[in-house]
Each structure stands twice: as C-alpha cells, then as structure tokens.
C-alpha cells in the first residue's frame, strides 16, 4: 500500500489566486492541489489534501493523522504565528512534519517571523511559492523511505 501523507492548509488559503497576488502569486488552491496530486503520483505516495479556516478543525485533522498517515505537510497560514493548539496537536501525533509557507515569512512583517509550528517541524520550506509543496512531498517521501529502510 502507498504511504499516506496529509497535506493540511490553514485559514485564507482558499483565497489563493485572489488574495494578495504580489505576495502569494496567481495559483489557486485547486492549482496547489493539482501540483500535489501530480507530485504524489510521480513519487508513488497517496495524499489527503485539505483546507480549513477553523483552528479546531485543523487540530482535529492533525489528531486524525495519528496511526493513519506517515507524515504531515502543513501550511498553517496565520495560525503558524498564533496557535499553541496546532503546535501541541503536531507534537502529540509524533509524525514527521514539513511546514510550508508560500511566501518568505522572514522578509515580511515582524509578527510573521516567529512560527509556533516550527517547533514541531522536522523541516520548514518558505518563500519558494507553490513549488514548496512539491519539494515538501519529495522530502517527506525520502524521510518515509529512510524510516522503512531502518
Ligand atoms: C503563509 C504566510 C502566513 O504569514 C500568512 O498568514 C498566510 C500564508 C504563506 O503561505 O506564505 O496566510 O503561511
């Protein structure tokens, strides 16, 4: 069976394409999902791609990954900078985590420079646009293969 990787997206990412295109580009969330589907096919992994505007829903989805998914790729969006609940959920599931940001949060406002989520992340990709998701899937697949080799 192909390993399952959850790709979770936080608030306002449903607005991609319309939202601040100078910062986030013109790709929509559907485009991001297509990039992930195509990359997953190439890597021979399964993905569960989701987006929510609700913090508690994101927490529940992370909890559901325990025992079900092999890893979590997450763009927590604004919750990166505010949510101890998202951090705690990621710490609780004990899975590899890759945090993705489309924009380079370190080149932006000071309040975006700190991410609570990074404390639970195996690695962080930011500033590379939508291709960050494909790179995260590649890295996660490598980590799963390394784990299976052990
Ligand atoms: C974001 C960066 C966050 O600071 C912001 O709140 C987002 C998107 C990104 O993908 O660049 O909503 O996570």
GROMACS .gro file of N, CA and C and ligand atoms in nm:
model
  463
    1UNK      N    1   0.083  -0.121   0.000
    1UNK     CA    2   0.000   0.000   0.000
    1UNK      C    3   0.087   0.127   0.000
    2UNK      N    4   0.044   0.226  -0.077
    2UNK     CA    5   0.122   0.351  -0.081
    2UNK      C    6   0.111   0.424   0.053
    3UNK      N    7   0.222   0.481   0.102
    3UNK     CA    8   0.214   0.558   0.227
    3UNK      C    9   0.127   0.683   0.209
    4UNK      N   10   0.051   0.715   0.313
    4UNK     CA   11  -0.038   0.832   0.307
    4UNK      C   12   0.029   0.953   0.372
    5UNK      N   13   0.029   1.064   0.300
    5UNK     CA   14   0.082   1.191   0.351
    5UNK      C   15  -0.033   1.291   0.355
    6UNK      N   16  -0.058   1.350   0.472
    6UNK     CA   17  -0.162   1.453   0.483
    6UNK      C   18  -0.103   1.587   0.442
    7UNK      N   19  -0.178   1.661   0.361
    7UNK     CA   20  -0.136   1.796   0.321
    7UNK      C   21  -0.245   1.891   0.371
    8UNK      N   22  -0.215   1.960   0.481
    8UNK     CA   23  -0.317   2.039   0.550
    8UNK      C   24  -0.290   2.189   0.532
    9UNK      N   25  -0.395   2.262   0.505
    9UNK     CA   26  -0.384   2.406   0.479
    9UNK      C   27  -0.477   2.484   0.571
   10UNK      N   28  -0.423   2.593   0.625
   10UNK     CA   29  -0.497   2.674   0.721
   10UNK      C   30  -0.574   2.789   0.658
   11UNK      N   31  -0.611   2.886   0.741
   11UNK     CA   32  -0.707   2.990   0.704
   11UNK      C   33  -0.661   3.080   0.588
   12UNK      N   34  -0.758   3.115   0.508
   12UNK     CA   35  -0.743   3.209   0.396
   12UNK      C   36  -0.670   3.151   0.276
   13UNK      N   37  -0.623   3.028   0.287
   13UNK     CA   38  -0.555   2.969   0.171
   13UNK      C   39  -0.656   2.928   0.064
   14UNK      N   40  -0.784   2.923   0.099
   14UNK     CA   41  -0.889   2.905  -0.003
   14UNK      C   42  -0.900   3.029  -0.093
   15UNK      N   43  -0.837   3.137  -0.051
   15UNK     CA   44  -0.842   3.263  -0.128
   15UNK      C   45  -0.722   3.279  -0.221
   16UNK      N   46  -0.635   3.177  -0.225
   16UNK     CA   47  -0.517   3.186  -0.313
   16UNK      C   48  -0.562   3.215  -0.456
   17UNK      N   49  -0.482   3.296  -0.524
   17UNK     CA   50  -0.517   3.334  -0.661
   17UNK      C   51  -0.581   3.472  -0.663
   18UNK      N   52  -0.666   3.497  -0.561
   18UNK     CA   53  -0.731   3.628  -0.549
   18UNK      C   54  -0.658   3.713  -0.447
   19UNK      N   55  -0.603   3.645  -0.347
   19UNK     CA   56  -0.550   3.710  -0.227
   19UNK      C   57  -0.408   3.760  -0.251
   20UNK      N   58  -0.386   3.889  -0.236
   20UNK     CA   59  -0.251   3.948  -0.243
   20UNK      C   60  -0.160   3.876  -0.344
   21UNK      N   61  -0.196   3.880  -0.473
   21UNK     CA   62  -0.117   3.805  -0.572
   21UNK      C   63   0.031   3.844  -0.576
   22UNK      N   64   0.062   3.968  -0.538
   22UNK     CA   65   0.203   4.010  -0.538
   22UNK      C   66   0.282   3.931  -0.433
   23UNK      N   67   0.212   3.884  -0.331
   23UNK     CA   68   0.279   3.808  -0.224
   23UNK      C   69   0.270   3.658  -0.250
   24UNK      N   70   0.148   3.613  -0.289
   24UNK     CA   71   0.122   3.468  -0.295
   24UNK      C   72   0.116   3.412  -0.437
   25UNK      N   73   0.121   3.499  -0.537
   25UNK     CA   74   0.114   3.453  -0.675
   25UNK      C   75  -0.030   3.434  -0.722
   26UNK      N   76  -0.045   3.380  -0.842
   26UNK     CA   77  -0.177   3.368  -0.907
   26UNK      C   78  -0.236   3.228  -0.895
   27UNK      N   79  -0.157   3.132  -0.847
   27UNK     CA   80  -0.208   2.995  -0.838
   27UNK      C   81  -0.320   2.988  -0.735
   28UNK      N   82  -0.424   2.912  -0.767
   28UNK     CA   83  -0.536   2.892  -0.675
   28UNK      C   84  -0.507   2.769  -0.587
   29UNK      N   85  -0.593   2.748  -0.486
   29UNK     CA   86  -0.576   2.629  -0.402
   29UNK      C   87  -0.597   2.501  -0.485
   30UNK      N   88  -0.687   2.508  -0.584
   30UNK     CA   89  -0.705   2.393  -0.674
   30UNK      C   90  -0.576   2.364  -0.750
   31UNK      N   91  -0.507   2.471  -0.792
   31UNK     CA   92  -0.378   2.452  -0.861
   31UNK      C   93  -0.277   2.385  -0.767
   32UNK      N   94  -0.276   2.430  -0.641
   32UNK     CA   95  -0.184   2.371  -0.543
   32UNK      C   96  -0.215   2.223  -0.527
   33UNK      N   97  -0.346   2.192  -0.520
   33UNK     CA   98  -0.385   2.051  -0.505
   33UNK      C   99  -0.339   1.969  -0.627
   34UNK      N  100  -0.353   2.027  -0.746
   34UNK     CA  101  -0.310   1.957  -0.868
   34UNK      C  102  -0.160   1.930  -0.866
   35UNK      N  103  -0.082   2.030  -0.823
   35UNK     CA  104   0.064   2.012  -0.810
   35UNK      C  105   0.092   1.895  -0.715
   36UNK      N  106   0.018   1.892  -0.603
   36UNK     CA  107   0.040   1.786  -0.503
   36UNK      C  108  -0.001   1.650  -0.559
   37UNK      N  109  -0.114   1.644  -0.629
   37UNK     CA  110  -0.161   1.516  -0.686
   37UNK      C  111  -0.058   1.464  -0.786
   38UNK      N  112  -0.011   1.553  -0.875
   38UNK     CA  113   0.085   1.509  -0.978
   38UNK      C  114   0.217   1.465  -0.915
   39UNK      N  115   0.262   1.541  -0.815
   39UNK     CA  116   0.388   1.505  -0.748
   39UNK      C  117   0.373   1.372  -0.675
   40UNK      N  118   0.260   1.354  -0.609
   40UNK     CA  119   0.236   1.229  -0.534
   40UNK      C  120   0.233   1.110  -0.629
   41UNK      N  121   0.174   1.128  -0.747
   41UNK     CA  122   0.170   1.018  -0.845
   41UNK      C  123   0.311   0.980  -0.887
   42UNK      N  124   0.392   1.084  -0.914
   42UNK     CA  125   0.531   1.060  -0.955
   42UNK      C  126   0.609   0.987  -0.845
   43UNK      N  127   0.581   1.023  -0.719
   43UNK     CA  128   0.656   0.966  -0.606
   43UNK      C  129   0.594   0.836  -0.556
   44UNK      N  130   0.478   0.801  -0.610
   44UNK     CA  131   0.405   0.680  -0.569
   44UNK      C  132   0.366   0.683  -0.421
   45UNK      N  133   0.313   0.797  -0.378
   45UNK     CA  134   0.255   0.809  -0.243
   45UNK      C  135   0.111   0.858  -0.257
   46UNK      N  136   0.033   0.835  -0.152
   46UNK     CA  137  -0.106   0.883  -0.151
   46UNK      C  138  -0.112   1.011  -0.069
   47UNK      N  139  -0.201   1.102  -0.107
   47UNK     CA  140  -0.216   1.225  -0.027
   47UNK      C  141  -0.361   1.247   0.013
   48UNK      N  142  -0.377   1.317   0.125
   48UNK     CA  143  -0.509   1.362   0.169
   48UNK      C  144  -0.496   1.514   0.182
   49UNK      N  145  -0.550   1.587   0.085
   49UNK     CA  146  -0.529   1.731   0.074
   49UNK      C  147  -0.652   1.805   0.130
   50UNK      N  148  -0.633   1.892   0.227
   50UNK     CA  149  -0.747   1.963   0.289
   50UNK      C  150  -0.713   2.108   0.322
   51UNK      N  151  -0.818   2.188   0.335
   51UNK     CA  152  -0.803   2.329   0.379
   51UNK      C  153  -0.918   2.362   0.474
   52UNK      N  154  -0.887   2.437   0.579
   52UNK     CA  155  -0.992   2.485   0.668
   52UNK      C  156  -0.960   2.626   0.717
   53UNK      N  157  -1.065   2.699   0.749
   53UNK     CA  158  -1.048   2.831   0.810
   53UNK      C  159  -1.064   2.825   0.962
   54UNK      N  160  -1.086   2.704   1.014
   54UNK     CA  161  -1.122   2.687   1.155
   54UNK      C  162  -1.008   2.617   1.231
   55UNK      N  163  -0.958   2.683   1.335
   55UNK     CA  164  -0.843   2.630   1.410
   55UNK      C  165  -0.871   2.490   1.467
   56UNK      N  166  -0.988   2.474   1.530
   56UNK     CA  167  -1.021   2.346   1.594
   56UNK      C  168  -1.029   2.233   1.493
   57UNK      N  169  -1.076   2.266   1.372
   57UNK     CA  170  -1.084   2.164   1.268
   57UNK      C  171  -0.943   2.118   1.228
   58UNK      N  172  -0.853   2.215   1.218
   58UNK     CA  173  -0.714   2.182   1.185
   58UNK      C  174  -0.655   2.092   1.293
   59UNK      N  175  -0.683   2.125   1.419
   59UNK     CA  176  -0.635   2.043   1.532
   59UNK      C  177  -0.690   1.901   1.520
   60UNK      N  178  -0.821   1.888   1.492
   60UNK     CA  179  -0.882   1.754   1.481
   60UNK      C  180  -0.822   1.676   1.364
   61UNK      N  181  -0.800   1.742   1.252
   61UNK     CA  182  -0.741   1.674   1.136
   61UNK      C  183  -0.600   1.624   1.169
   62UNK      N  184  -0.523   1.706   1.241
   62UNK     CA  185  -0.388   1.664   1.280
   62UNK      C  186  -0.397   1.540   1.370
   63UNK      N  187  -0.488   1.545   1.468
   63UNK     CA  188  -0.505   1.429   1.559
   63UNK      C  189  -0.541   1.303   1.481
   64UNK      N  190  -0.626   1.319   1.379
   64UNK     CA  191  -0.671   1.202   1.300
   64UNK      C  192  -0.555   1.137   1.223
   65UNK      N  193  -0.447   1.212   1.205
   65UNK     CA  194  -0.332   1.158   1.129
   65UNK      C  195  -0.259   1.049   1.206
   66UNK      N  196  -0.273   1.051   1.339
   66UNK     CA  197  -0.202   0.952   1.421
   66UNK      C  198  -0.248   0.811   1.384
   67UNK      N  199  -0.153   0.727   1.347
   67UNK     CA  200  -0.186   0.589   1.311
   67UNK      C  201  -0.244   0.573   1.172
   68UNK      N  202  -0.265   0.686   1.101
   68UNK     CA  203  -0.329   0.679   0.969
   68UNK      C  204  -0.235   0.728   0.860
   69UNK      N  205  -0.167   0.839   0.887
   69UNK     CA  206  -0.074   0.898   0.789
   69UNK      C  207   0.069   0.871   0.833
   70UNK      N  208   0.162   0.877   0.737
   70UNK     CA  209   0.304   0.859   0.768
   70UNK      C  210   0.374   0.992   0.792
   71UNK      N  211   0.308   1.102   0.750
   71UNK     CA  212   0.369   1.232   0.770
   71UNK      C  213   0.268   1.342   0.741
   72UNK      N  214   0.300   1.462   0.788
   72UNK     CA  215   0.211   1.577   0.769
   72UNK      C  216   0.288   1.691   0.704
   73UNK      N  217   0.232   1.739   0.593
   73UNK     CA  218   0.281   1.864   0.533
   73UNK      C  219   0.175   1.967   0.568
   74UNK      N  220   0.218   2.076   0.628
   74UNK     CA  221   0.118   2.172   0.675
   74UNK      C  222   0.160   2.315   0.642
   75UNK      N  223   0.066   2.388   0.583
   75UNK     CA  224   0.079   2.534   0.576
   75UNK      C  225  -0.026   2.587   0.673
   76UNK      N  226   0.015   2.618   0.795
   76UNK     CA  227  -0.082   2.660   0.897
   76UNK      C  228  -0.130   2.804   0.878
   77UNK      N  229  -0.073   2.872   0.775
   77UNK     CA  230  -0.109   3.011   0.745
   77UNK      C  231  -0.096   3.096   0.873
   78UNK      N  232  -0.192   3.182   0.902
   78UNK     CA  233  -0.177   3.274   1.016
   78UNK      C  234  -0.168   3.200   1.150
   79UNK      N  235  -0.223   3.076   1.157
   79UNK     CA  236  -0.213   3.001   1.284
   79UNK      C  237  -0.069   2.965   1.319
   80UNK      N  238   0.021   2.970   1.220
   80UNK     CA  239   0.164   2.947   1.249
   80UNK      C  240   0.210   3.042   1.359
   81UNK      N  241   0.161   3.165   1.350
   81UNK     CA  242   0.212   3.272   1.435
   81UNK      C  243   0.133   3.288   1.565
   82UNK      N  244   0.026   3.211   1.580
   82UNK     CA  245  -0.063   3.232   1.696
   82UNK      C  246  -0.097   3.106   1.773
   83UNK      N  247  -0.087   2.989   1.710
   83UNK     CA  248  -0.158   2.873   1.767
   83UNK      C  249  -0.070   2.773   1.840
   84UNK      N  250  -0.079   2.776   1.972
   84UNK     CA  251  -0.016   2.672   2.053
   84UNK      C  252  -0.095   2.542   2.038
   85UNK      N  253  -0.225   2.553   2.010
   85UNK     CA  254  -0.308   2.433   1.992
   85UNK      C  255  -0.262   2.352   1.871
   86UNK      N  256  -0.230   2.420   1.762
   86UNK     CA  257  -0.180   2.349   1.643
   86UNK      C  258  -0.043   2.287   1.673
   87UNK      N  259   0.043   2.362   1.741
   87UNK     CA  260   0.174   2.309   1.782
   87UNK      C  261   0.156   2.183   1.866
   88UNK      N  262   0.070   2.191   1.969
   88UNK     CA  263   0.052   2.077   2.060
   88UNK      C  264  -0.003   1.955   1.986
   89UNK      N  265  -0.094   1.978   1.893
   89UNK     CA  266  -0.150   1.866   1.815
   89UNK      C  267  -0.040   1.799   1.734
   90UNK      N  268   0.046   1.878   1.673
   90UNK     CA  269   0.155   1.821   1.592
   90UNK      C  270   0.253   1.745   1.681
   91UNK      N  271   0.280   1.797   1.801
   91UNK     CA  272   0.370   1.727   1.893
   91UNK      C  273   0.306   1.596   1.939
   92UNK      N  274   0.173   1.595   1.951
   92UNK     CA  275   0.102   1.477   2.003
   92UNK      C  276   0.100   1.361   1.904
   93UNK      N  277   0.100   1.391   1.774
   93UNK     CA  278   0.084   1.281   1.677
   93UNK      C  279   0.213   1.207   1.647
   94UNK      N  280   0.327   1.270   1.681
   94UNK     CA  281   0.454   1.200   1.670
   94UNK      C  282   0.480   1.150   1.528
   95UNK      N  283   0.469   1.241   1.432
   95UNK     CA  284   0.494   1.209   1.290
   95UNK      C  285   0.592   1.312   1.235
   96UNK      N  286   0.663   1.278   1.127
   96UNK     CA  287   0.743   1.383   1.061
   96UNK      C  288   0.651   1.493   1.006
   97UNK      N  289   0.697   1.615   1.022
   97UNK     CA  290   0.616   1.732   0.980
   97UNK      C  291   0.703   1.822   0.894
   98UNK      N  292   0.652   1.861   0.778
   98UNK     CA  293   0.717   1.966   0.699
   98UNK      C  294   0.621   2.085   0.695
   99UNK      N  295   0.670   2.198   0.745
   99UNK     CA  296   0.591   2.323   0.744
   99UNK      C  297   0.623   2.398   0.615
  100UNK      N  298   0.519   2.441   0.546
  100UNK     CA  299   0.537   2.511   0.418
  100UNK      C  300   0.473   2.650   0.427
  101UNK      N  301   0.545   2.749   0.377
  101UNK     CA  302   0.486   2.881   0.354
  101UNK      C  303   0.517   2.921   0.211
  102UNK      N  304   0.418   2.971   0.143
  102UNK     CA  305   0.435   3.013   0.004
  102UNK      C  306   0.529   3.134  -0.002
  103UNK      N  307   0.504   3.228   0.088
  103UNK     CA  308   0.586   3.350   0.091
  103UNK      C  309   0.704   3.329   0.187
  104UNK      N  310   0.803   3.414   0.175
  104UNK     CA  311   0.916   3.412   0.269
  104UNK      C  312   0.877   3.494   0.391
  105UNK      N  313   0.832   3.425   0.495
  105UNK     CA  314   0.778   3.495   0.614
  105UNK      C  315   0.885   3.582   0.680
  106UNK      N  316   1.012   3.552   0.656
  106UNK     CA  317   1.120   3.630   0.720
  106UNK      C  318   1.148   3.762   0.650
  107UNK      N  319   1.093   3.777   0.529
  107UNK     CA  320   1.107   3.905   0.458
  107UNK      C  321   0.986   3.993   0.480
  108UNK      N  322   0.894   3.947   0.565
  108UNK     CA  323   0.767   4.020   0.581
  108UNK      C  324   0.758   4.084   0.720
  109UNK      N  325   0.638   4.118   0.764
  109UNK     CA  326   0.621   4.186   0.892
  109UNK      C  327   0.683   4.103   1.006
  110UNK      N  328   0.729   4.174   1.110
  110UNK     CA  329   0.798   4.107   1.223
  110UNK      C  330   0.709   4.000   1.286
  111UNK      N  331   0.576   4.022   1.292
  111UNK     CA  332   0.490   3.923   1.359
  111UNK      C  333   0.485   3.791   1.284
  112UNK      N  334   0.529   3.790   1.158
  112UNK     CA  335   0.532   3.663   1.083
  112UNK      C  336   0.665   3.588   1.098
  113UNK      N  337   0.761   3.651   1.165
  113UNK     CA  338   0.894   3.589   1.172
  113UNK      C  339   0.898   3.469   1.265
  114UNK      N  340   0.806   3.468   1.363
  114UNK     CA  341   0.803   3.354   1.455
  114UNK      C  342   0.687   3.261   1.422
  115UNK      N  343   0.718   3.132   1.416
  115UNK     CA  344   0.615   3.031   1.396
  115UNK      C  345   0.619   2.932   1.512
  116UNK      N  346   0.509   2.924   1.588
  116UNK     CA  347   0.499   2.822   1.693
  116UNK      C  348   0.516   2.682   1.633
  117UNK      N  349   0.458   2.664   1.514
  117UNK     CA  350   0.455   2.533   1.450
  117UNK      C  351   0.595   2.481   1.420
  118UNK      N  352   0.688   2.571   1.393
  118UNK     CA  353   0.824   2.529   1.357
  118UNK      C  354   0.888   2.442   1.465
  119UNK      N  355   0.842   2.460   1.589
  119UNK     CA  356   0.896   2.381   1.699
  119UNK      C  357   0.861   2.232   1.686
  120UNK      N  358   0.756   2.203   1.608
  120UNK     CA  359   0.717   2.063   1.586
  120UNK      C  360   0.760   2.014   1.448
  121UNK      N  361   0.821   2.103   1.370
  121UNK     CA  362   0.851   2.068   1.231
  121UNK      C  363   0.987   2.000   1.218
  122UNK      N  364   0.991   1.896   1.136
  122UNK     CA  365   1.118   1.835   1.101
  122UNK      C  366   1.196   1.934   1.014
  123UNK      N  367   1.125   1.999   0.923
  123UNK     CA  368   1.186   2.099   0.836
  123UNK      C  369   1.083   2.202   0.793
  124UNK      N  370   1.134   2.315   0.745
  124UNK     CA  371   1.048   2.426   0.704
  124UNK      C  372   1.089   2.471   0.564
  125UNK      N  373   0.991   2.490   0.476
  125UNK     CA  374   1.017   2.543   0.342
  125UNK      C  375   0.938   2.672   0.331
  126UNK      N  376   1.004   2.782   0.302
  126UNK     CA  377   0.927   2.906   0.285
  126UNK      C  378   0.988   2.993   0.177
  127UNK      N  379   0.901   3.064   0.108
  127UNK     CA  380   0.946   3.163   0.010
  127UNK      C  381   0.964   3.108  -0.131
  128UNK      N  382   0.933   2.981  -0.152
  128UNK     CA  383   0.955   2.922  -0.285
  128UNK      C  384   0.826   2.907  -0.363
  129UNK      N  385   0.721   2.975  -0.316
  129UNK     CA  386   0.593   2.970  -0.387
  129UNK      C  387   0.529   2.832  -0.373
  130UNK      N  388   0.440   2.805  -0.467
  130UNK     CA  389   0.362   2.681  -0.465
  130UNK      C  390   0.453   2.558  -0.481
  131UNK      N  391   0.569   2.577  -0.545
  131UNK     CA  392   0.659   2.462  -0.562
  131UNK      C  393   0.710   2.410  -0.428
  132UNK      N  394   0.697   2.490  -0.323
  132UNK     CA  395   0.733   2.444  -0.188
  132UNK      C  396   0.657   2.318  -0.149
  133UNK      N  397   0.532   2.306  -0.196
  133UNK     CA  398   0.453   2.186  -0.163
  133UNK      C  399   0.513   2.062  -0.230
  134UNK      N  400   0.555   2.077  -0.356
  134UNK     CA  401   0.615   1.964  -0.427
  134UNK      C  402   0.747   1.924  -0.361
  135UNK      N  403   0.825   2.024  -0.320
  135UNK     CA  404   0.952   1.996  -0.253
  135UNK      C  405   0.928   1.928  -0.119
  136UNK      N  406   0.823   1.971  -0.050
  136UNK     CA  407   0.790   1.910   0.080
  136UNK      C  408   0.749   1.764   0.061
  137UNK      N  409   0.673   1.736  -0.044
  137UNK     CA  410   0.632   1.596  -0.071
  137UNK      C  411   0.753   1.510  -0.102
  138UNK      N  412   0.846   1.568  -0.178
  138UNK     CA  413   0.969   1.494  -0.211
  138UNK      C  414   1.046   1.463  -0.083
  139UNK      N  415   1.064   1.564   0.002
  139UNK     CA  416   1.140   1.546   0.128
  139UNK      C  417   1.070   1.446   0.219
  140UNK      N  418   0.938   1.457   0.228
  140UNK     CA  419   0.863   1.365   0.316
  140UNK      C  420   0.875   1.221   0.266
  141UNK      N  421   0.865   1.202   0.135
  141UNK     CA  422   0.877   1.067   0.079
  141UNK      C  423   1.015   1.009   0.108
  142UNK      N  424   1.119   1.092   0.094
  142UNK     CA  425   1.256   1.048   0.126
  142UNK      C  426   1.264   1.005   0.273
  143UNK      N  427   1.204   1.085   0.362
  143UNK     CA  428   1.210   1.053   0.506
  143UNK      C  429   1.139   0.922   0.535
  144UNK      N  430   1.024   0.899   0.471
  144UNK     CA  431   0.948   0.775   0.491
  144UNK      C  432   1.030   0.656   0.442
  145UNK      N  433   1.095   0.673   0.326
  145UNK     CA  434   1.177   0.564   0.270
  145UNK      C  435   1.295   0.534   0.362
  146UNK      N  436   1.356   0.640   0.417
  146UNK     CA  437   1.467   0.621   0.513
  146UNK      C  438   1.419   0.542   0.634
  147UNK      N  439   1.301   0.579   0.683
  147UNK     CA  440   1.245   0.511   0.802
  147UNK      C  441   1.220   0.363   0.770
  148UNK      N  442   1.167   0.336   0.651
  148UNK     CA  443   1.134   0.196   0.613
  148UNK      C  444   1.260   0.113   0.594
  149UNK      N  445   1.372   0.178   0.561
  149UNK     CA  446   1.499   0.107   0.541
  149UNK      C  447   1.562   0.066   0.672
  150UNK      N  448   1.520   0.135   0.779
  150UNK     CA  449   1.586   0.110   0.907
  150UNK      C  450   1.552  -0.025   0.966
  151LIG     C1  451   0.155   3.194   0.475
  151LIG     C2  452   0.227   3.305   0.550
  151LIG     C3  453   0.148   3.348   0.673
  151LIG     O1  454   0.216   3.452   0.742
  151LIG     C4  455   0.012   3.400   0.630
  151LIG     O2  456  -0.066   3.431   0.744
  151LIG     C5  457  -0.060   3.309   0.539
  151LIG     C6  458   0.014   3.235   0.438
  151LIG     C7  459   0.229   3.158   0.343
  151LIG     O3  460   0.196   3.053   0.286
  151LIG     O4  461   0.314   3.233   0.296
  151LIG     O5  462  -0.183   3.303   0.540
  151LIG     O6  463   0.152   3.078   0.554
   0.00000   0.00000   0.00000
